[in-house]
Amino acid sequence: MPLSEDLKELYQKVILDHSRSPRNQGQFSADSCVHIHSDNPSCGDEIDLYIRFNEDGSISDIKFEGQGCAISQASASMMTEKVKGIPRQEVLQLIQDLQHTVLGNGEVRSSGTLGELQLLEGIQKFPQRIKCALLGWRGLERALYSAKLT
Amino acid sequence: MIDLSHLRADFPILHQQVNGQPLVYFDNAASSQKPRAVIDSLVHYYENDNANVHRGLHALSNRATDAFELARDKVARFIGAGSPDELIFTRGTTESINLVANIWASEFLKPGDIILYTGMEHHSNLVPWQLAAQKSGASVKHIPVLEDGTLDLENIDALLTEQVKLFTCVHVSNSLGTINPVKELCTKCRVLGINTLIDGAQAVGHMSVNVQDIGCDFYVFSGHKMCAPTGIGGLYGRAEVLAKMPPWHGGGEMINLVTLETSTYKAAPARFEAGTPDIAGVIGLGAAIDYLETIGIDRIHEHGAALTRYAMQRLTELPGIRILGPTTADRGSLTAFHLACAHPHDLVEFANTHGLALRGGHHCTQPLMKRFQIPGSSRASFYFYNTSTEIDRMMEILHRAVTFFS
Ligand SMILES: Cc1ncc(COP(=O)(O)O)c(C=O)c1O
């Protein structure tokens, strides 16, 4: 009974490591950040993002809290490591690329910049887990747009 | 443990590989598999007797009607109803509850009344009552669940106040496996004039059920969890209570006389069965009962309980496991648990790649998950065609999962 290759691809070592010890856990005081809550009611997964923006709209700092499956929590953890300090436009591009990677559709315009996130590719074979992988990213997208308005 | 493994030959679906491994189907509480006899009954009906019921005067319609009403007799007897007229065919548990929560409630619920349910109900036995309460100005209350997965009945007499018009409770919990003392509770309610509805989705076809002995006013169940097709189920209603209820859907079959101005209605069960019913489904449900009765419902219950005991005993091998529900011997044939190292969805995914079908999540009992402060649980649920060898296989897979995720 060998472990299936698909399973090993879904739960890469790096992904399991992020899910066991998520990076950038916690929150900032409410008045110093944008707080966005995302959930998947059907499975109960939750991500709360706390984001501080620079004047130019880039992310100066980001933390998250959440509960849910390894995929949703690891993906959010990897996201927080990736997006700090990157120009807003690039983060939006990254969100697009990540979606394409997970869904296995469309073109990844800057695959070189995905780095570790490329590992989430394994999710393509598990369509019911796509919403887990994207949970934190959907929240980030909303935060970027709401931050622009303020 | 009695050996019923020869019955596996009756279930075509069980003999397949999933992800390159032999299928172990432990999601019976969500839906059971269907024996050849039930599948054949559908084919036989469509190939030989298909016609509308209660309408034609021709041979096919007569045959279809006979088969349909014969199945009603069977189902009524199977659950111990006083008469086939007390058995209404519906799409299943959910539709049955909604019928009562709309029609009984429209007649009997007034502002200030209370509907009493429990903290371990399936969403389908919570939401319809919340809707009924909103419409009528009544309110909902619940009996709490104790740490051991049983109901907290210490204050039951204080809870059953004069305002309580309906008490409802799951017979066997789909998330905990608890068998609730429904007879005792319905007896109390009957004395106080409180109507009762028992959700038997996990009980019928798994253990002997006698609605008259339980003493409930309504009892609801789904065919698909007891070897019958999807889309068919039943509502038992005590004759005296059904007689006081207005019609539900209007249409053919439920009327006596229709004029352009007004109509008169038939008595139960026709009154609540407007339109062409799921004839094939009803016939399939009858065939399922025939099949279950050849095995014997008490043997089915005994085997399910034995498998569950064995599974619960072996599950304790796993580090960081929390098993939900009562540890007493008499429980439903399922066990739900939470592993510290893996979220239920990850565990179920892992199991699936090994051909093992478990269910992970809140099992449509979100309030219960909140009560136990877990995001969800993993559940293995058994039926008579499952074996202890399959449980050994599950354990092998779960041990590997623990190593993988820890
Ligand atoms: C206890 C309980 N009640 C109600 C239901 C709903 O049954 P159905 O979806 O067949 O209407 C289920 C099944 O999921 C159940 O386990």
Coordinates of C-alpha atoms and ligand atoms in Angstrom, one line a residue:
Chain A
M1 CA 0.0 0.0 0.0
P2 CA 2.4 2.8 -1.1
L3 CA 1.4 6.4 -0.6
S4 CA -0.1 7.7 -3.8
E5 CA 1.9 10.3 -5.8
D6 CA -1.0 12.6 -6.0
L7 CA -1.3 12.6 -2.2
K8 CA 2.4 13.4 -1.8
E9 CA 2.0 16.2 -4.3
L10 CA -1.0 17.6 -2.4
Y11 CA 0.7 17.5 1.0
Q12 CA 4.3 18.4 0.1
K13 CA 6.7 18.6 3.0
V14 CA 6.7 22.4 2.8
I15 CA 2.9 22.6 2.9
L16 CA 2.7 20.3 5.9
D17 CA 5.4 22.3 7.6
H18 CA 3.4 25.5 7.1
S19 CA 0.2 23.9 8.4
R20 CA 1.9 22.6 11.5
S21 CA 3.8 25.8 12.3
P22 CA 2.1 28.7 10.5
R23 CA 4.1 31.8 10.0
N24 CA 3.0 35.3 10.9
Q25 CA 0.3 34.2 13.3
G26 CA -1.5 36.8 15.3
Q27 CA -3.1 40.2 14.8
F28 CA -2.4 44.0 15.0
S29 CA -4.5 46.5 16.9
A30 CA -7.7 47.2 15.1
D31 CA -6.9 50.9 14.4
S32 CA -3.6 50.1 12.7
C33 CA -4.6 47.6 10.1
V34 CA -7.2 46.3 7.7
H35 CA -9.0 43.3 9.0
I36 CA -10.7 40.9 6.6
H37 CA -12.5 37.7 7.6
S38 CA -13.0 34.9 5.1
D39 CA -14.7 31.6 5.5
N40 CA -16.0 28.6 3.7
P41 CA -19.2 27.9 5.4
S42 CA -19.5 24.4 3.9
C43 CA -16.4 23.2 5.5
G44 CA -16.0 25.7 8.4
D45 CA -12.5 26.9 7.4
E46 CA -11.8 30.4 8.5
I47 CA -9.0 33.0 7.9
D48 CA -8.7 36.4 9.5
L49 CA -6.2 38.6 7.9
Y50 CA -4.7 41.7 9.5
I51 CA -2.8 43.9 7.1
R52 CA -0.9 47.1 7.4
F53 CA -0.4 49.1 4.2
N54 CA 2.3 51.6 3.2
E55 CA 1.4 54.9 1.6
D56 CA 2.0 53.5 -1.8
G57 CA -0.5 50.6 -1.3
S58 CA 2.1 47.9 -0.7
I59 CA 1.9 45.7 2.3
S60 CA 4.1 46.7 5.2
D61 CA 3.1 43.9 7.5
I62 CA 0.6 41.1 7.6
K63 CA -0.6 38.5 10.1
F64 CA -3.3 35.9 10.1
E65 CA -5.3 33.7 12.4
G66 CA -7.4 30.8 11.3
Q67 CA -8.7 27.3 11.6
G68 CA -9.3 24.7 9.1
C69 CA -7.6 22.0 7.0
A70 CA -3.9 21.9 6.3
I71 CA -4.3 23.3 2.8
S72 CA -6.2 26.4 3.8
Q73 CA -3.9 27.2 6.7
A74 CA -0.7 26.4 4.8
S75 CA -1.7 28.4 1.8
A76 CA -2.5 31.4 4.0
S77 CA 0.8 31.1 5.9
M78 CA 2.8 30.9 2.7
M79 CA 0.9 33.9 1.4
T80 CA 1.9 36.0 4.4
E81 CA 5.5 35.2 3.9
K82 CA 5.3 36.1 0.2
V83 CA 3.5 39.4 0.0
K84 CA 5.3 41.7 2.4
G85 CA 6.9 44.7 0.8
I86 CA 5.8 43.8 -2.8
P87 CA 4.2 46.6 -4.8
R88 CA 0.4 46.4 -4.9
Q89 CA 0.2 45.8 -8.6
E90 CA 2.6 42.8 -8.2
V91 CA 0.5 41.3 -5.4
L92 CA -2.6 41.5 -7.6
Q93 CA -0.6 39.8 -10.3
L94 CA 0.6 37.1 -7.8
I95 CA -3.0 36.5 -6.8
Q96 CA -3.9 35.9 -10.5
D97 CA -0.9 33.6 -11.0
L98 CA -1.7 31.6 -7.9
Q99 CA -5.3 31.1 -9.0
H100 CA -4.1 29.9 -12.4
T101 CA -1.6 27.6 -10.7
V102 CA -4.2 26.0 -8.4
L103 CA -6.9 25.8 -11.0
G104 CA -4.6 24.6 -13.7
N105 CA -6.0 27.0 -16.2
G106 CA -4.9 30.3 -17.8
E107 CA -1.3 31.4 -18.1
V108 CA 1.0 32.1 -15.2
R109 CA 2.6 35.3 -16.3
S110 CA 5.4 35.4 -13.8
S111 CA 5.9 31.8 -12.7
G112 CA 9.4 32.7 -11.7
T113 CA 8.1 34.8 -8.9
L114 CA 5.8 32.2 -7.3
G115 CA 8.7 30.3 -5.6
E116 CA 7.4 28.0 -3.0
L117 CA 3.8 28.8 -3.9
Q118 CA 4.4 26.7 -7.1
L119 CA 4.0 23.7 -4.8
L120 CA 0.3 24.3 -4.5
E121 CA 0.0 23.1 -8.1
G122 CA -0.7 19.6 -6.6
I123 CA -4.2 20.8 -5.7
Q124 CA -5.2 20.7 -9.4
K125 CA -5.9 17.0 -8.9
F126 CA -8.2 17.6 -5.9
P127 CA -10.8 20.0 -7.3
Q128 CA -12.8 20.0 -4.0
R129 CA -9.8 21.5 -2.2
I130 CA -9.3 24.5 -4.5
K131 CA -11.5 26.7 -2.4
C132 CA -9.4 25.8 0.6
A133 CA -6.2 26.9 -1.1
L134 CA -7.7 30.1 -2.3
L135 CA -9.5 31.1 1.0
G136 CA -6.7 33.4 2.3
W137 CA -6.0 34.8 -1.2
R138 CA -9.6 35.8 -1.7
G139 CA -9.4 37.7 1.6
L140 CA -6.2 39.4 0.5
E141 CA -7.7 40.5 -2.8
R142 CA -10.6 42.1 -0.9
A143 CA -8.2 43.8 1.5
L144 CA -6.3 45.3 -1.4
Y145 CA -9.4 46.8 -2.9
S146 CA -10.8 48.0 0.4
A147 CA -7.4 49.6 1.3
K148 CA -7.5 51.5 -1.9
L149 CA -10.8 53.1 -1.0
T150 CA -9.6 54.5 2.3
Chain B
M1 CA -19.6 -11.0 15.9
I2 CA -22.1 -12.5 13.6
D3 CA -20.8 -13.0 10.1
L4 CA -22.9 -11.4 7.4
S5 CA -20.1 -11.1 4.9
H6 CA -21.9 -13.4 2.4
L7 CA -24.4 -10.5 1.9
R8 CA -21.7 -8.4 0.2
A9 CA -22.4 -10.5 -2.9
D10 CA -25.8 -8.8 -3.1
F11 CA -24.2 -5.3 -3.5
P12 CA -22.7 -4.8 -7.0
I13 CA -21.1 -1.5 -6.0
L14 CA -19.0 -2.9 -3.2
H15 CA -16.8 -4.9 -5.5
Q16 CA -14.7 -2.1 -7.0
Q17 CA -11.3 -0.4 -6.6
V18 CA -11.0 3.2 -5.6
N19 CA -7.7 4.8 -6.3
G20 CA -6.2 1.4 -7.0
Q21 CA -7.4 0.0 -3.6
P22 CA -10.4 -2.1 -2.7
L23 CA -13.3 0.1 -1.7
V24 CA -14.1 0.3 2.0
Y25 CA -17.4 2.1 2.3
F26 CA -17.8 3.6 5.7
D27 CA -20.2 6.5 4.8
N28 CA -23.4 4.6 5.4
A29 CA -24.9 7.3 7.7
A30 CA -24.9 9.6 4.7
S31 CA -26.4 7.0 2.3
S32 CA -26.4 3.3 2.2
Q33 CA -25.7 1.1 -0.8
K34 CA -28.4 -0.7 -2.7
P35 CA -28.7 -4.5 -3.1
R36 CA -29.4 -6.1 -6.4
A37 CA -32.9 -7.0 -5.3
V38 CA -33.8 -3.3 -4.9
I39 CA -32.1 -2.3 -8.2
D40 CA -34.0 -5.2 -9.9
S41 CA -37.3 -4.0 -8.4
L42 CA -36.9 -0.7 -10.2
V43 CA -36.0 -2.3 -13.5
H44 CA -38.9 -4.8 -13.2
Y45 CA -41.4 -2.0 -12.5
Y46 CA -40.2 0.1 -15.5
E47 CA -40.1 -2.9 -17.8
N48 CA -43.4 -4.4 -16.8
D49 CA -45.8 -2.3 -14.7
N50 CA -45.0 1.4 -15.4
A51 CA -48.2 3.6 -15.4
N52 CA -49.7 6.3 -13.2
V53 CA -51.3 5.1 -9.9
H54 CA -54.8 5.5 -8.7
R55 CA -56.0 6.9 -12.0
G56 CA -56.2 4.4 -14.9
L57 CA -58.7 1.7 -15.2
H58 CA -56.3 -0.4 -17.3
A59 CA -54.1 -3.3 -16.4
L60 CA -50.8 -1.5 -16.0
S61 CA -52.2 1.2 -13.8
N62 CA -53.9 -1.4 -11.7
R63 CA -50.7 -3.3 -11.3
A64 CA -48.7 -0.1 -10.5
T65 CA -51.3 0.9 -7.9
D66 CA -51.3 -2.5 -6.3
A67 CA -47.5 -2.5 -6.0
F68 CA -47.6 1.0 -4.7
E69 CA -50.1 0.4 -2.0
L70 CA -48.6 -3.0 -1.1
A71 CA -45.4 -1.1 -0.4
R72 CA -47.3 1.3 1.8
D73 CA -48.6 -1.6 3.8
K74 CA -45.1 -3.0 4.2
V75 CA -43.5 0.3 5.3
A76 CA -46.4 0.9 7.8
R77 CA -45.9 -2.5 9.3
F78 CA -42.2 -2.2 9.3
I79 CA -42.3 0.9 11.6
G80 CA -45.2 -0.4 13.6
A81 CA -47.8 2.1 12.4
G82 CA -51.4 1.4 13.4
S83 CA -52.6 1.6 9.8
P84 CA -51.2 2.2 6.3
D85 CA -53.3 5.4 6.3
E86 CA -50.8 6.8 8.9
L87 CA -47.9 6.5 6.4
I88 CA -47.4 9.4 4.0
F89 CA -44.7 9.1 1.3
T90 CA -42.3 12.0 1.0
R91 CA -38.9 12.6 -0.5
G92 CA -37.3 11.8 2.8
T93 CA -36.6 13.0 6.3
T94 CA -36.1 16.6 5.3
E95 CA -39.3 16.9 3.4
S96 CA -41.3 15.1 6.1
I97 CA -40.1 17.5 8.7
N98 CA -40.9 20.5 6.5
L99 CA -44.4 19.1 5.9
V100 CA -45.0 19.0 9.7
A101 CA -43.2 22.3 10.4
N102 CA -45.4 24.0 7.8
I103 CA -48.8 22.3 8.1
W104 CA -49.0 21.2 11.7
A105 CA -47.4 24.5 12.7
S106 CA -49.8 26.6 10.7
E107 CA -52.7 25.0 12.5
F108 CA -51.3 24.7 16.0
L109 CA -48.5 27.3 16.7
K110 CA -49.3 30.6 18.1
P111 CA -47.2 33.6 19.3
G112 CA -45.6 32.7 22.6
D113 CA -45.6 29.0 22.0
I114 CA -42.4 27.0 22.3
I115 CA -40.8 24.4 20.1
L116 CA -38.4 22.3 22.1
Y117 CA -35.6 20.5 20.2
T118 CA -32.2 19.2 21.3
G119 CA -28.6 20.3 20.8
M120 CA -27.8 17.3 18.7
E121 CA -30.3 17.7 15.9
H122 CA -29.4 17.5 12.2
H123 CA -29.8 20.9 10.5
S124 CA -33.0 19.5 8.8
N125 CA -34.6 19.2 12.3
L126 CA -33.5 22.7 13.3
V127 CA -34.0 25.0 10.4
P128 CA -37.7 24.1 9.5
W129 CA -38.6 24.8 13.2
Q130 CA -36.8 28.1 13.2
L131 CA -38.7 29.1 10.1
A132 CA -42.0 27.9 11.6
A133 CA -41.2 29.9 14.8
Q134 CA -40.5 33.1 12.7
K135 CA -43.7 32.7 10.9
S136 CA -45.9 32.0 13.9
G137 CA -44.3 34.2 16.6
A138 CA -43.4 31.1 18.5
S139 CA -39.8 30.5 19.8
V140 CA -37.4 27.6 19.9
K141 CA -35.6 26.1 22.9
H142 CA -33.2 23.3 23.2
I143 CA -32.2 20.5 25.6
P144 CA -28.4 20.7 26.0
V145 CA -26.0 17.8 25.2
L146 CA -23.7 16.5 28.0
E147 CA -20.0 15.8 27.6
D148 CA -20.7 12.1 27.1
G149 CA -22.9 12.8 24.1
T150 CA -26.2 12.1 25.8
L151 CA -29.0 14.6 26.4
D152 CA -29.0 16.6 29.7
L153 CA -32.4 15.5 30.9
E154 CA -32.0 16.5 34.5
N155 CA -34.2 19.5 34.0
I156 CA -36.6 18.0 31.5
D157 CA -39.7 18.5 33.6
A158 CA -38.9 22.2 34.0
L159 CA -38.3 22.5 30.3
L160 CA -41.7 21.0 29.4
T161 CA -43.7 24.0 30.3
E162 CA -47.3 24.7 29.2
Q163 CA -46.0 26.9 26.3
V164 CA -44.2 23.9 24.7
K165 CA -46.4 22.7 21.9
L166 CA -44.0 20.4 20.1
F167 CA -41.0 18.4 21.2
T168 CA -38.7 16.9 18.6
C169 CA -35.6 14.8 18.9
V170 CA -33.3 12.7 16.8
H171 CA -33.8 8.9 17.5
V172 CA -30.1 8.0 16.7
S173 CA -27.7 10.9 16.4
N174 CA -25.8 11.0 13.1
S175 CA -22.9 12.7 14.7
L176 CA -22.6 11.0 18.0
G177 CA -24.3 7.6 17.6
T178 CA -26.4 8.3 20.7
I179 CA -29.7 6.4 21.0
N180 CA -32.0 8.8 22.7
P181 CA -34.7 7.6 25.2
V182 CA -37.5 8.6 22.8
K183 CA -40.2 6.4 24.3
E184 CA -39.6 7.9 27.8
L185 CA -39.6 11.4 26.4
C186 CA -42.7 10.9 24.2
T187 CA -44.6 9.4 27.1
K188 CA -43.9 12.5 29.2
C189 CA -45.0 14.7 26.4
R190 CA -48.2 12.8 25.7
V191 CA -49.3 13.2 29.3
L192 CA -48.8 16.9 29.0
G193 CA -50.5 17.2 25.6
I194 CA -47.3 18.1 23.8
N195 CA -47.0 16.8 20.2
T196 CA -43.9 14.9 19.3
L197 CA -41.8 14.3 16.2
I198 CA -38.9 11.8 16.1
D199 CA -36.2 12.0 13.5
G200 CA -35.6 8.4 12.6
A201 CA -33.2 8.9 9.7
Q202 CA -30.5 6.8 11.4
A203 CA -32.8 4.4 13.1
V204 CA -35.1 2.9 10.6
G205 CA -33.5 -0.1 8.8
H206 CA -30.8 -0.2 11.5
M207 CA -32.8 -1.2 14.5
S208 CA -36.3 -2.3 15.3
V209 CA -38.6 0.7 15.3
N210 CA -42.2 0.7 16.6
V211 CA -43.8 4.1 16.4
Q212 CA -46.8 3.0 18.5
D213 CA -44.5 1.7 21.2
I214 CA -42.5 4.9 21.1
G215 CA -45.8 6.8 21.4
C216 CA -44.8 9.7 19.1
D217 CA -47.2 11.8 17.0
F218 CA -44.8 12.0 14.0
Y219 CA -41.9 9.8 13.0
V220 CA -39.8 10.6 9.9
F221 CA -37.2 8.7 7.9
S222 CA -35.3 8.4 4.6
G223 CA -35.3 5.4 2.3
H224 CA -31.8 5.9 0.9
K225 CA -30.2 5.2 4.3
M226 CA -31.8 1.8 4.5
C227 CA -31.0 0.2 1.1
A228 CA -33.9 2.0 -0.8
P229 CA -33.4 4.4 -3.7
T230 CA -32.8 8.1 -3.1
G231 CA -35.8 10.5 -3.3
I232 CA -38.2 8.4 -1.2
G233 CA -39.0 8.4 2.5
G234 CA -41.8 8.6 4.9
L235 CA -43.8 10.5 7.4
Y236 CA -45.7 8.6 10.0
G237 CA -48.5 10.7 11.6
R238 CA -50.8 9.5 14.3
A239 CA -54.3 9.3 12.7
E240 CA -55.9 11.6 15.3
V241 CA -53.3 14.3 14.6
L242 CA -53.2 14.0 10.8
A243 CA -57.0 14.4 10.8
K244 CA -56.6 17.9 12.2
M245 CA -54.1 19.0 9.7
P246 CA -55.0 21.0 6.5
P247 CA -53.6 19.9 3.1
W248 CA -50.1 20.7 2.1
H249 CA -49.6 20.9 -1.7
G250 CA -52.8 21.2 -3.7
G251 CA -53.2 19.2 -6.9
G252 CA -54.4 15.8 -8.2
E253 CA -54.9 12.9 -5.9
M254 CA -55.5 14.9 -2.8
I255 CA -59.0 16.0 -3.6
N256 CA -62.6 14.7 -3.5
L257 CA -64.4 17.3 -5.4
V258 CA -63.1 20.3 -7.3
T259 CA -65.2 23.2 -8.6
L260 CA -64.1 26.4 -10.1
E261 CA -64.7 28.1 -6.8
T262 CA -63.5 25.6 -4.1
S263 CA -62.5 22.0 -3.4
T264 CA -62.9 19.3 -0.8
Y265 CA -60.0 17.1 0.3
K266 CA -59.4 13.5 0.9
A267 CA -58.3 12.2 4.2
A268 CA -54.7 11.1 5.0
P269 CA -52.5 9.9 3.5
A270 CA -53.9 11.1 0.1
R271 CA -54.5 14.5 1.5
F272 CA -50.7 15.0 1.8
E273 CA -49.7 13.3 -1.4
A274 CA -50.6 15.7 -4.3
G275 CA -49.5 14.8 -7.8
T276 CA -47.8 11.8 -9.3
P277 CA -45.7 10.2 -6.6
D278 CA -42.3 8.6 -6.9
I279 CA -43.9 5.2 -7.8
A280 CA -40.6 3.4 -8.6
G281 CA -39.1 4.8 -5.4
V282 CA -41.9 3.5 -3.3
I283 CA -41.7 0.1 -4.9
G284 CA -37.9 0.1 -4.3
L285 CA -38.5 1.0 -0.7
G286 CA -40.8 -2.0 -0.4
A287 CA -38.2 -4.2 -1.9
A288 CA -35.6 -2.8 0.5
I289 CA -37.8 -3.8 3.5
D290 CA -38.3 -7.3 2.1
Y291 CA -34.5 -7.6 1.8
L292 CA -33.8 -6.3 5.3
E293 CA -36.4 -8.6 6.7
T294 CA -34.8 -11.6 5.2
I295 CA -31.7 -10.7 7.2
G296 CA -33.6 -9.7 10.3
I297 CA -33.6 -6.2 11.8
D298 CA -32.3 -7.4 15.2
R299 CA -29.3 -9.1 13.6
I300 CA -28.6 -6.0 11.6
H301 CA -28.6 -3.9 14.8
E302 CA -26.5 -6.5 16.7
H303 CA -23.9 -6.6 13.9
G304 CA -23.8 -2.8 13.6
A305 CA -23.3 -2.4 17.4
A306 CA -20.6 -5.1 17.4
L307 CA -18.7 -3.4 14.5
T308 CA -19.0 -0.1 16.3
R309 CA -17.7 -1.5 19.6
Y310 CA -14.7 -3.1 17.8
A311 CA -14.0 0.2 15.9
M312 CA -14.2 2.3 19.0
Q313 CA -11.9 -0.1 20.9
R314 CA -9.3 -0.1 18.1
L315 CA -9.5 3.7 17.5
T316 CA -8.1 4.3 21.0
E317 CA -4.7 3.0 19.6
L318 CA -4.3 6.3 17.8
P319 CA -2.4 9.0 19.6
G320 CA -4.2 12.3 20.2
I321 CA -7.6 10.8 19.4
R322 CA -10.9 12.1 20.9
I323 CA -13.8 9.8 20.3
L324 CA -17.2 11.5 20.4
G325 CA -20.4 10.1 21.8
P326 CA -21.4 7.6 24.4
T327 CA -19.1 4.7 25.3
T328 CA -22.1 2.5 26.3
A329 CA -22.7 -0.7 24.4
D330 CA -26.1 0.4 23.0
R331 CA -25.4 2.9 20.3
G332 CA -25.9 3.6 16.6
S333 CA -23.6 2.0 14.1
L334 CA -21.2 4.8 13.7
T335 CA -18.3 6.4 15.5
A336 CA -17.1 10.0 15.1
F337 CA -13.7 11.1 16.2
H338 CA -11.2 13.9 16.1
L339 CA -7.4 13.5 15.6
A340 CA -5.2 16.2 17.0
C341 CA -2.7 15.9 14.2
A342 CA -5.1 16.2 11.2
H343 CA -8.1 18.2 10.3
P344 CA -11.1 16.0 9.3
H345 CA -10.9 17.1 5.7
D346 CA -7.2 16.2 5.4
L347 CA -7.8 12.9 7.1
V348 CA -10.8 12.0 4.8
E349 CA -8.7 13.0 1.8
F350 CA -5.9 10.8 2.9
A351 CA -8.4 7.9 3.5
N352 CA -9.9 8.4 0.1
T353 CA -6.6 7.9 -1.7
H354 CA -6.5 4.5 0.0
G355 CA -10.0 3.6 -1.1
L356 CA -11.6 4.3 2.3
A357 CA -14.8 6.4 2.2
L358 CA -15.1 8.3 5.5
R359 CA -17.0 11.5 6.1
G360 CA -15.4 14.6 7.5
G361 CA -16.9 17.9 8.6
H362 CA -19.8 19.1 10.7
H363 CA -22.2 16.4 9.5
C364 CA -25.0 19.0 9.3
T365 CA -24.8 19.4 13.1
Q366 CA -22.9 22.8 13.4
P367 CA -24.4 23.5 16.9
L368 CA -23.1 20.2 18.1
M369 CA -19.6 20.8 16.8
K370 CA -19.6 24.2 18.5
R371 CA -20.8 22.5 21.7
F372 CA -17.7 20.2 21.6
Q373 CA -15.5 23.0 20.4
I374 CA -14.2 21.2 17.3
P375 CA -14.3 22.4 13.7
G376 CA -15.7 19.1 12.7
S377 CA -15.1 15.4 13.1
S378 CA -14.3 12.3 11.0
R379 CA -17.0 9.7 11.0
A380 CA -17.0 6.0 10.1
S381 CA -20.5 4.6 9.8
F382 CA -21.3 1.0 9.2
Y383 CA -24.0 -1.2 7.8
F384 CA -24.6 -4.9 7.8
Y385 CA -22.4 -5.6 4.8
N386 CA -19.3 -4.1 6.5
T387 CA -16.8 -6.4 8.2
S388 CA -14.3 -6.3 11.0
T389 CA -11.6 -6.9 8.4
E390 CA -12.6 -3.6 6.8
I391 CA -12.2 -2.0 10.2
D392 CA -8.7 -3.5 10.5
R393 CA -8.0 -2.0 7.1
M394 CA -9.3 1.4 8.2
M395 CA -7.0 1.2 11.2
E396 CA -4.0 0.5 9.0
I397 CA -4.8 3.5 6.9
L398 CA -5.4 5.8 10.0
H399 CA -2.1 4.7 11.5
R400 CA -0.4 5.7 8.3
A401 CA -2.3 9.0 8.3
V402 CA -1.1 9.8 11.9
T403 CA 2.5 9.2 10.8
F404 CA 2.0 11.3 7.7
F405 CA 0.4 14.3 9.3
S406 CA 2.3 14.3 12.7
Ligands
LIG1 C1 -30.3 12.4 11.8 C2 -30.6 12.9 10.4 N1 -31.7 13.6 10.2 C3 -32.0 14.1 9.0 C4 -31.2 13.7 7.9 C5 -31.6 14.3 6.6 O1 -32.0 13.2 5.7 P1 -32.3 13.5 4.2 O2 -31.2 14.3 3.6 O3 -32.4 12.1 3.6 O4 -33.6 14.2 4.1 C6 -30.1 12.9 8.1 C7 -29.2 12.5 7.0 O5 -28.3 13.1 6.5 C8 -29.8 12.5 9.4 O6 -28.7 11.7 9.6

